[in-house]
Amino acid sequence: MLANLKIDPKKLPEKILVCGDPNRAEVIASYLENACVMAKNREYHSYLGTYHGENIAIVSHGVGGPGAAVCFEELIIGGAQTMIRVGTAGSYRKEIEAGSIVISTAAVRCDGLSNQLVPSGFPAVANREIIQALSTAAANQKETIATFEGMTLSLDAFYLGSVPFPHEIYKQSNVLAVEMENAALFTIASLRGIRAGAIVAIDGYADDNLRENYNPNRESVSRAIHLEATIALDAISTL
């Protein structure tokens, strides 16, 4: 039994979609055939089913790198070989509006978790086969959605305090969006020798006014989350 996920590793498939929100995991699981609950413990809610004939698990990992890392590590211990994160992020570019989708090619490691796993110069990169599969699946969707591909940034602090963060520098460096868990996923995947990737729905614009302006509960964001889930399922079923 996996200690925190409470999953029997014998029931765990090699292909897994992960997401932060347990409620989103349930929604994504509803797209599967013969979906069933594997376990629910803390923020870790796990489902199993089939999609296009492939056995796939959906597992929520909660908010932030440390808790998510526990999830990723235990899934790998249980036999996971391919993992795609289906998440949300704040845009770093005005043209990448709320309701858009970003396929992450790499993560800038501004989190604490990955810095405790690898040296400072170690890159956090997505698997190229997953990037291509996500790009192809996005292009094949009947419902059109603005989709971008590039670097994301992982940061622990959601609402900033008295220490400023140089968002503008990263915007000028062509980073597309900021979120909280991609760096942990890509770093752990590299360390453990599995394939990992990420697709994120944009739920707002990231700046110093986030506390006042953040509103993820828009119809365009909900639509993007549903579409990215379908894209991720289509992608992982081909890998």
C-alpha positions as protocol buffer text, in pm:
chain_id: "A"
residue {
  index: 1
  type: MET
  ca { x: 0 y: 0 z: 0 }
}
residue {
  index: 2
  type: LEU
  ca { x: 134 y: 344 z: -95 }
}
residue {
  index: 3
  type: ALA
  ca { x: 169 y: 525 z: 235 }
}
residue {
  index: 4
  type: ASN
  ca { x: -3 y: 857 z: 167 }
}
residue {
  index: 5
  type: LEU
  ca { x: -204 y: 784 z: -146 }
}
residue {
  index: 6
  type: LYS
  ca { x: -349 y: 466 z: 12 }
}
residue {
  index: 7
  type: ILE
  ca { x: -341 y: 294 z: -327 }
}
residue {
  index: 8
  type: ASP
  ca { x: -263 y: -72 z: -388 }
}
residue {
  index: 9
  type: PRO
  ca { x: 29 y: -48 z: -635 }
}
residue {
  index: 10
  type: LYS
  ca { x: -88 y: -365 z: -805 }
}
residue {
  index: 11
  type: LYS
  ca { x: -394 y: -170 z: -928 }
}
residue {
  index: 12
  type: LEU
  ca { x: -200 y: 133 z: -1050 }
}
residue {
  index: 13
  type: PRO
  ca { x: -153 y: 168 z: -1429 }
}
residue {
  index: 14
  type: GLU
  ca { x: 161 y: 311 z: -1589 }
}
residue {
  index: 15
  type: LYS
  ca { x: -25 y: 612 z: -1736 }
}
residue {
  index: 16
  type: ILE
  ca { x: -151 y: 878 z: -1496 }
}
residue {
  index: 17
  type: LEU
  ca { x: -301 y: 1227 z: -1515 }
}
residue {
  index: 18
  type: VAL
  ca { x: -243 y: 1440 z: -1205 }
}
residue {
  index: 19
  type: CYS
  ca { x: -414 y: 1764 z: -1103 }
}
residue {
  index: 20
  type: GLY
  ca { x: -424 y: 1984 z: -798 }
}
residue {
  index: 21
  type: ASP
  ca { x: -796 y: 1996 z: -719 }
}
residue {
  index: 22
  type: PRO
  ca { x: -963 y: 1675 z: -593 }
}
residue {
  index: 23
  type: ASN
  ca { x: -1291 y: 1794 z: -746 }
}
residue {
  index: 24
  type: ARG
  ca { x: -1119 y: 1831 z: -1083 }
}
residue {
  index: 25
  type: ALA
  ca { x: -986 y: 1477 z: -1052 }
}
residue {
  index: 26
  type: GLU
  ca { x: -1342 y: 1355 z: -1012 }
}
residue {
  index: 27
  type: VAL
  ca { x: -1453 y: 1552 z: -1318 }
}
residue {
  index: 28
  type: ILE
  ca { x: -1168 y: 1416 z: -1532 }
}
residue {
  index: 29
  type: ALA
  ca { x: -1244 y: 1065 z: -1410 }
}
residue {
  index: 30
  type: SER
  ca { x: -1600 y: 1106 z: -1541 }
}
residue {
  index: 31
  type: TYR
  ca { x: -1452 y: 1106 z: -1895 }
}
residue {
  index: 32
  type: LEU
  ca { x: -1321 y: 753 z: -1840 }
}
residue {
  index: 33
  type: GLU
  ca { x: -1504 y: 428 z: -1905 }
}
residue {
  index: 34
  type: ASN
  ca { x: -1573 y: 205 z: -1606 }
}
residue {
  index: 35
  type: ALA
  ca { x: -1429 y: 467 z: -1369 }
}
residue {
  index: 36
  type: CYS
  ca { x: -1397 y: 374 z: -1004 }
}
residue {
  index: 37
  type: VAL
  ca { x: -1246 y: 527 z: -690 }
}
residue {
  index: 38
  type: MET
  ca { x: -915 y: 375 z: -585 }
}
residue {
  index: 39
  type: ALA
  ca { x: -863 y: 579 z: -268 }
}
residue {
  index: 40
  type: LYS
  ca { x: -924 y: 914 z: -97 }
}
residue {
  index: 41
  type: ASN
  ca { x: -679 y: 1036 z: 165 }
}
residue {
  index: 42
  type: ARG
  ca { x: -607 y: 1401 z: 249 }
}
residue {
  index: 43
  type: GLU
  ca { x: -578 y: 1592 z: -81 }
}
residue {
  index: 44
  type: TYR
  ca { x: -497 y: 1273 z: -270 }
}
residue {
  index: 45
  type: HIS
  ca { x: -808 y: 1141 z: -448 }
}
residue {
  index: 46
  type: SER
  ca { x: -742 y: 862 z: -699 }
}
residue {
  index: 47
  type: TYR
  ca { x: -957 y: 713 z: -976 }
}
residue {
  index: 48
  type: LEU
  ca { x: -906 y: 435 z: -1228 }
}
residue {
  index: 49
  type: GLY
  ca { x: -1070 y: 371 z: -1564 }
}
residue {
  index: 50
  type: THR
  ca { x: -1009 y: 326 z: -1936 }
}
residue {
  index: 51
  type: TYR
  ca { x: -985 y: 576 z: -2220 }
}
residue {
  index: 52
  type: HIS
  ca { x: -957 y: 462 z: -2582 }
}
residue {
  index: 53
  type: GLY
  ca { x: -877 y: 118 z: -2446 }
}
residue {
  index: 54
  type: GLU
  ca { x: -592 y: 236 z: -2222 }
}
residue {
  index: 55
  type: ASN
  ca { x: -588 y: 195 z: -1844 }
}
residue {
  index: 56
  type: ILE
  ca { x: -543 y: 541 z: -1693 }
}
residue {
  index: 57
  type: ALA
  ca { x: -545 y: 674 z: -1337 }
}
residue {
  index: 58
  type: ILE
  ca { x: -646 y: 1025 z: -1233 }
}
residue {
  index: 59
  type: VAL
  ca { x: -488 y: 1147 z: -907 }
}
residue {
  index: 60
  type: SER
  ca { x: -512 y: 1485 z: -731 }
}
residue {
  index: 61
  type: HIS
  ca { x: -200 y: 1623 z: -565 }
}
residue {
  index: 62
  type: GLY
  ca { x: -319 y: 1937 z: -385 }
}
residue {
  index: 63
  type: VAL
  ca { x: -163 y: 2285 z: -394 }
}
residue {
  index: 64
  type: GLY
  ca { x: 213 y: 2343 z: -392 }
}
residue {
  index: 65
  type: GLY
  ca { x: 529 y: 2151 z: -469 }
}
residue {
  index: 66
  type: PRO
  ca { x: 600 y: 1965 z: -142 }
}
residue {
  index: 67
  type: GLY
  ca { x: 263 y: 1790 z: -114 }
}
residue {
  index: 68
  type: ALA
  ca { x: 255 y: 1729 z: -487 }
}
residue {
  index: 69
  type: ALA
  ca { x: 603 y: 1576 z: -472 }
}
residue {
  index: 70
  type: VAL
  ca { x: 479 y: 1319 z: -221 }
}
residue {
  index: 71
  type: CYS
  ca { x: 210 y: 1224 z: -471 }
}
residue {
  index: 72
  type: PHE
  ca { x: 450 y: 1205 z: -766 }
}
residue {
  index: 73
  type: GLU
  ca { x: 708 y: 999 z: -576 }
}
residue {
  index: 74
  type: GLU
  ca { x: 454 y: 747 z: -451 }
}
residue {
  index: 75
  type: LEU
  ca { x: 298 y: 710 z: -796 }
}
residue {
  index: 76
  type: ILE
  ca { x: 643 y: 632 z: -933 }
}
residue {
  index: 77
  type: ILE
  ca { x: 707 y: 386 z: -651 }
}
residue {
  index: 78
  type: GLY
  ca { x: 377 y: 225 z: -753 }
}
residue {
  index: 79
  type: GLY
  ca { x: 493 y: 183 z: -1113 }
}
residue {
  index: 80
  type: ALA
  ca { x: 392 y: 503 z: -1297 }
}
residue {
  index: 81
  type: GLN
  ca { x: 592 y: 554 z: -1618 }
}
residue {
  index: 82
  type: THR
  ca { x: 406 y: 843 z: -1785 }
}
residue {
  index: 83
  type: MET
  ca { x: 257 y: 1136 z: -1596 }
}
residue {
  index: 84
  type: ILE
  ca { x: 83 y: 1450 z: -1728 }
}
residue {
  index: 85
  type: ARG
  ca { x: -21 y: 1735 z: -1501 }
}
residue {
  index: 86
  type: VAL
  ca { x: -354 y: 1901 z: -1587 }
}
residue {
  index: 87
  type: GLY
  ca { x: -340 y: 2231 z: -1403 }
}
residue {
  index: 88
  type: THR
  ca { x: -404 y: 2605 z: -1400 }
}
residue {
  index: 89
  type: ALA
  ca { x: -165 y: 2898 z: -1419 }
}
residue {
  index: 90
  type: GLY
  ca { x: -142 y: 3275 z: -1430 }
}
residue {
  index: 91
  type: SER
  ca { x: -41 y: 3432 z: -1759 }
}
residue {
  index: 92
  type: TYR
  ca { x: 278 y: 3634 z: -1803 }
}
residue {
  index: 93
  type: ARG
  ca { x: 168 y: 3775 z: -2141 }
}
residue {
  index: 94
  type: LYS
  ca { x: -136 y: 3990 z: -2218 }
}
residue {
  index: 95
  type: GLU
  ca { x: -210 y: 3797 z: -2537 }
}
residue {
  index: 96
  type: ILE
  ca { x: -237 y: 3473 z: -2336 }
}
residue {
  index: 97
  type: GLU
  ca { x: -574 y: 3555 z: -2188 }
}
residue {
  index: 98
  type: ALA
  ca { x: -781 y: 3376 z: -1925 }
}
residue {
  index: 99
  type: GLY
  ca { x: -935 y: 3076 z: -2095 }
}
residue {
  index: 100
  type: SER
  ca { x: -623 y: 2999 z: -2300 }
}
residue {
  index: 101
  type: ILE
  ca { x: -407 y: 2688 z: -2266 }
}
residue {
  index: 102
  type: VAL
  ca { x: -29 y: 2658 z: -2228 }
}
residue {
  index: 103
  type: ILE
  ca { x: 169 y: 2340 z: -2290 }
}
residue {
  index: 104
  type: SER
  ca { x: 477 y: 2359 z: -2070 }
}
residue {
  index: 105
  type: THR
  ca { x: 810 y: 2268 z: -2230 }
}
residue {
  index: 106
  type: ALA
  ca { x: 1015 y: 2340 z: -1917 }
}
residue {
  index: 107
  type: ALA
  ca { x: 978 y: 2499 z: -1573 }
}
residue {
  index: 108
  type: VAL
  ca { x: 1186 y: 2778 z: -1422 }
}
residue {
  index: 109
  type: ARG
  ca { x: 1270 y: 2644 z: -1075 }
}
residue {
  index: 110
  type: CYS
  ca { x: 1173 y: 2924 z: -835 }
}
residue {
  index: 111
  type: ASP
  ca { x: 1023 y: 2674 z: -591 }
}
residue {
  index: 112
  type: GLY
  ca { x: 1182 y: 2546 z: -273 }
}
residue {
  index: 113
  type: LEU
  ca { x: 1112 y: 2176 z: -323 }
}
residue {
  index: 114
  type: SER
  ca { x: 1316 y: 2115 z: -637 }
}
residue {
  index: 115
  type: ASN
  ca { x: 1607 y: 2314 z: -494 }
}
residue {
  index: 116
  type: GLN
  ca { x: 1626 y: 2058 z: -214 }
}
residue {
  index: 117
  type: LEU
  ca { x: 1643 y: 1771 z: -464 }
}
residue {
  index: 118
  type: VAL
  ca { x: 1894 y: 1884 z: -726 }
}
residue {
  index: 119
  type: PRO
  ca { x: 2170 y: 2147 z: -773 }
}
residue {
  index: 120
  type: SER
  ca { x: 2074 y: 2499 z: -876 }
}
residue {
  index: 121
  type: GLY
  ca { x: 2173 y: 2457 z: -1242 }
}
residue {
  index: 122
  type: PHE
  ca { x: 1970 y: 2140 z: -1297 }
}
residue {
  index: 123
  type: PRO
  ca { x: 1702 y: 2195 z: -1565 }
}
residue {
  index: 124
  type: ALA
  ca { x: 1337 y: 2102 z: -1513 }
}
residue {
  index: 125
  type: VAL
  ca { x: 1222 y: 1993 z: -1857 }
}
residue {
  index: 126
  type: ALA
  ca { x: 916 y: 1816 z: -1992 }
}
residue {
  index: 127
  type: ASN
  ca { x: 944 y: 1498 z: -2195 }
}
residue {
  index: 128
  type: ARG
  ca { x: 955 y: 1579 z: -2568 }
}
residue {
  index: 129
  type: GLU
  ca { x: 720 y: 1291 z: -2661 }
}
residue {
  index: 130
  type: ILE
  ca { x: 458 y: 1423 z: -2420 }
}
residue {
  index: 131
  type: ILE
  ca { x: 499 y: 1780 z: -2550 }
}
residue {
  index: 132
  type: GLN
  ca { x: 439 y: 1656 z: -2906 }
}
residue {
  index: 133
  type: ALA
  ca { x: 144 y: 1438 z: -2803 }
}
residue {
  index: 134
  type: LEU
  ca { x: -21 y: 1731 z: -2621 }
}
residue {
  index: 135
  type: SER
  ca { x: 39 y: 1962 z: -2917 }
}
residue {
  index: 136
  type: THR
  ca { x: -109 y: 1713 z: -3160 }
}
residue {
  index: 137
  type: ALA
  ca { x: -410 y: 1642 z: -2939 }
}
residue {
  index: 138
  type: ALA
  ca { x: -475 y: 2015 z: -2898 }
}
residue {
  index: 139
  type: ALA
  ca { x: -461 y: 2069 z: -3275 }
}
residue {
  index: 140
  type: ASN
  ca { x: -708 y: 1784 z: -3330 }
}
residue {
  index: 141
  type: GLN
  ca { x: -977 y: 1919 z: -3097 }
}
residue {
  index: 142
  type: LYS
  ca { x: -1309 y: 1996 z: -3264 }
}
residue {
  index: 143
  type: GLU
  ca { x: -1357 y: 2287 z: -3027 }
}
residue {
  index: 144
  type: THR
  ca { x: -1097 y: 2556 z: -3091 }
}
residue {
  index: 145
  type: ILE
  ca { x: -902 y: 2717 z: -2808 }
}
residue {
  index: 146
  type: ALA
  ca { x: -600 y: 2948 z: -2803 }
}
residue {
  index: 147
  type: THR
  ca { x: -303 y: 2722 z: -2727 }
}
residue {
  index: 148
  type: PHE
  ca { x: 57 y: 2825 z: -2658 }
}
residue {
  index: 149
  type: GLU
  ca { x: 374 y: 2626 z: -2602 }
}
residue {
  index: 150
  type: GLY
  ca { x: 674 y: 2736 z: -2395 }
}
residue {
  index: 151
  type: MET
  ca { x: 833 y: 2777 z: -2055 }
}
residue {
  index: 152
  type: THR
  ca { x: 638 y: 2811 z: -1732 }
}
residue {
  index: 153
  type: LEU
  ca { x: 765 y: 2917 z: -1390 }
}
residue {
  index: 154
  type: SER
  ca { x: 703 y: 2739 z: -1059 }
}
residue {
  index: 155
  type: LEU
  ca { x: 672 y: 2954 z: -749 }
}
residue {
  index: 156
  type: ASP
  ca { x: 573 y: 2860 z: -393 }
}
residue {
  index: 157
  type: ALA
  ca { x: 415 y: 3190 z: -286 }
}
residue {
  index: 158
  type: PHE
  ca { x: 67 y: 3244 z: -429 }
}
residue {
  index: 159
  type: TYR
  ca { x: -5 y: 3575 z: -257 }
}
residue {
  index: 160
  type: LEU
  ca { x: 320 y: 3768 z: -214 }
}
residue {
  index: 161
  type: GLY
  ca { x: 427 y: 3930 z: 113 }
}
residue {
  index: 162
  type: SER
  ca { x: 691 y: 4193 z: 186 }
}
residue {
  index: 163
  type: VAL
  ca { x: 956 y: 4032 z: -35 }
}
residue {
  index: 164
  type: PRO
  ca { x: 907 y: 4137 z: -401 }
}
residue {
  index: 165
  type: PHE
  ca { x: 926 y: 3878 z: -677 }
}
residue {
  index: 166
  type: PRO
  ca { x: 1072 y: 3980 z: -1018 }
}
residue {
  index: 167
  type: HIS
  ca { x: 774 y: 3886 z: -1236 }
}
residue {
  index: 168
  type: GLU
  ca { x: 874 y: 4147 z: -1495 }
}
residue {
  index: 169
  type: ILE
  ca { x: 1217 y: 3992 z: -1549 }
}
residue {
  index: 170
  type: TYR
  ca { x: 1062 y: 3656 z: -1631 }
}
residue {
  index: 171
  type: LYS
  ca { x: 801 y: 3816 z: -1855 }
}
residue {
  index: 172
  type: GLN
  ca { x: 1085 y: 3984 z: -2047 }
}
residue {
  index: 173
  type: SER
  ca { x: 1260 y: 3645 z: -2061 }
}
residue {
  index: 174
  type: ASN
  ca { x: 965 y: 3498 z: -2256 }
}
residue {
  index: 175
  type: VAL
  ca { x: 830 y: 3278 z: -1977 }
}
residue {
  index: 176
  type: LEU
  ca { x: 462 y: 3226 z: -2060 }
}
residue {
  index: 177
  type: ALA
  ca { x: 295 y: 3155 z: -1728 }
}
residue {
  index: 178
  type: VAL
  ca { x: 345 y: 3094 z: -1357 }
}
residue {
  index: 179
  type: GLU
  ca { x: 211 y: 2807 z: -1145 }
}
residue {
  index: 180
  type: MET
  ca { x: 322 y: 2599 z: -847 }
}
residue {
  index: 181
  type: GLU
  ca { x: 398 y: 2233 z: -928 }
}
residue {
  index: 182
  type: ASN
  ca { x: 554 y: 2179 z: -1273 }
}
residue {
  index: 183
  type: ALA
  ca { x: 912 y: 2215 z: -1151 }
}
residue {
  index: 184
  type: ALA
  ca { x: 858 y: 1948 z: -888 }
}
residue {
  index: 185
  type: LEU
  ca { x: 704 y: 1712 z: -1142 }
}
residue {
  index: 186
  type: PHE
  ca { x: 969 y: 1761 z: -1412 }
}
residue {
  index: 187
  type: THR
  ca { x: 1258 y: 1738 z: -1165 }
}
residue {
  index: 188
  type: ILE
  ca { x: 1130 y: 1422 z: -997 }
}
residue {
  index: 189
  type: ALA
  ca { x: 1052 y: 1264 z: -1334 }
}
residue {
  index: 190
  type: SER
  ca { x: 1411 y: 1327 z: -1448 }
}
residue {
  index: 191
  type: LEU
  ca { x: 1553 y: 1188 z: -1126 }
}
residue {
  index: 192
  type: ARG
  ca { x: 1340 y: 873 z: -1138 }
}
residue {
  index: 193
  type: GLY
  ca { x: 1360 y: 810 z: -1513 }
}
residue {
  index: 194
  type: ILE
  ca { x: 996 y: 847 z: -1615 }
}
residue {
  index: 195
  type: ARG
  ca { x: 817 y: 1065 z: -1873 }
}
residue {
  index: 196
  type: ALA
  ca { x: 634 y: 1376 z: -1751 }
}
residue {
  index: 197
  type: GLY
  ca { x: 462 y: 1677 z: -1903 }
}
residue {
  index: 198
  type: ALA
  ca { x: 211 y: 1945 z: -1817 }
}
residue {
  index: 199
  type: ILE
  ca { x: -74 y: 2140 z: -1971 }
}
residue {
  index: 200
  type: VAL
  ca { x: -228 y: 2435 z: -1786 }
}
residue {
  index: 201
  type: ALA
  ca { x: -542 y: 2642 z: -1831 }
}
residue {
  index: 202
  type: ILE
  ca { x: -487 y: 3015 z: -1783 }
}
residue {
  index: 203
  type: ASP
  ca { x: -708 y: 3155 z: -1507 }
}
residue {
  index: 204
  type: GLY
  ca { x: -580 y: 3514 z: -1490 }
}
residue {
  index: 205
  type: TYR
  ca { x: -289 y: 3752 z: -1536 }
}
residue {
  index: 206
  type: ALA
  ca { x: 1 y: 3725 z: -1290 }
}
residue {
  index: 207
  type: ASP
  ca { x: 117 y: 4055 z: -1143 }
}
residue {
  index: 208
  type: ASP
  ca { x: 154 y: 4226 z: -806 }
}
residue {
  index: 209
  type: ASN
  ca { x: -223 y: 4295 z: -794 }
}
residue {
  index: 210
  type: LEU
  ca { x: -317 y: 3926 z: -783 }
}
residue {
  index: 211
  type: ARG
  ca { x: -476 y: 3959 z: -439 }
}
residue {
  index: 212
  type: GLU
  ca { x: -729 y: 4209 z: -575 }
}
residue {
  index: 213
  type: ASN
  ca { x: -776 y: 4081 z: -931 }
}
residue {
  index: 214
  type: TYR
  ca { x: -764 y: 3700 z: -915 }
}
residue {
  index: 215
  type: ASN
  ca { x: -1090 y: 3543 z: -1035 }
}
residue {
  index: 216
  type: PRO
  ca { x: -1065 y: 3184 z: -1161 }
}
residue {
  index: 217
  type: ASN
  ca { x: -1443 y: 3129 z: -1158 }
}
residue {
  index: 218
  type: ARG
  ca { x: -1511 y: 3246 z: -1512 }
}
residue {
  index: 219
  type: GLU
  ca { x: -1689 y: 3046 z: -1781 }
}
residue {
  index: 220
  type: SER
  ca { x: -1390 y: 3078 z: -2016 }
}
residue {
  index: 221
  type: VAL
  ca { x: -1162 y: 2924 z: -1751 }
}
residue {
  index: 222
  type: SER
  ca { x: -1405 y: 2638 z: -1686 }
}
residue {
  index: 223
  type: ARG
  ca { x: -1420 y: 2567 z: -2059 }
}
residue {
  index: 224
  type: ALA
  ca { x: -1039 y: 2566 z: -2082 }
}
residue {
  index: 225
  type: ILE
  ca { x: -1010 y: 2322 z: -1790 }
}
residue {
  index: 226
  type: HIS
  ca { x: -1251 y: 2080 z: -1955 }
}
residue {
  index: 227
  type: LEU
  ca { x: -1072 y: 2107 z: -2289 }
}
residue {
  index: 228
  type: GLU
  ca { x: -725 y: 2059 z: -2141 }
}
residue {
  index: 229
  type: ALA
  ca { x: -849 y: 1746 z: -1966 }
}
residue {
  index: 230
  type: THR
  ca { x: -967 y: 1604 z: -2298 }
}
residue {
  index: 231
  type: ILE
  ca { x: -639 y: 1704 z: -2463 }
}
residue {
  index: 232
  type: ALA
  ca { x: -438 y: 1535 z: -2188 }
}
residue {
  index: 233
  type: LEU
  ca { x: -646 y: 1217 z: -2207 }
}
residue {
  index: 234
  type: ASP
  ca { x: -614 y: 1204 z: -2585 }
}
residue {
  index: 235
  type: ALA
  ca { x: -239 y: 1261 z: -2555 }
}
residue {
  index: 236
  type: ILE
  ca { x: -161 y: 1008 z: -2285 }
}
residue {
  index: 237
  type: SER
  ca { x: -368 y: 739 z: -2458 }
}
residue {
  index: 238
  type: THR
  ca { x: -133 y: 759 z: -2758 }
}
residue {
  index: 239
  type: LEU
  ca { x: 192 y: 734 z: -2561 }
}
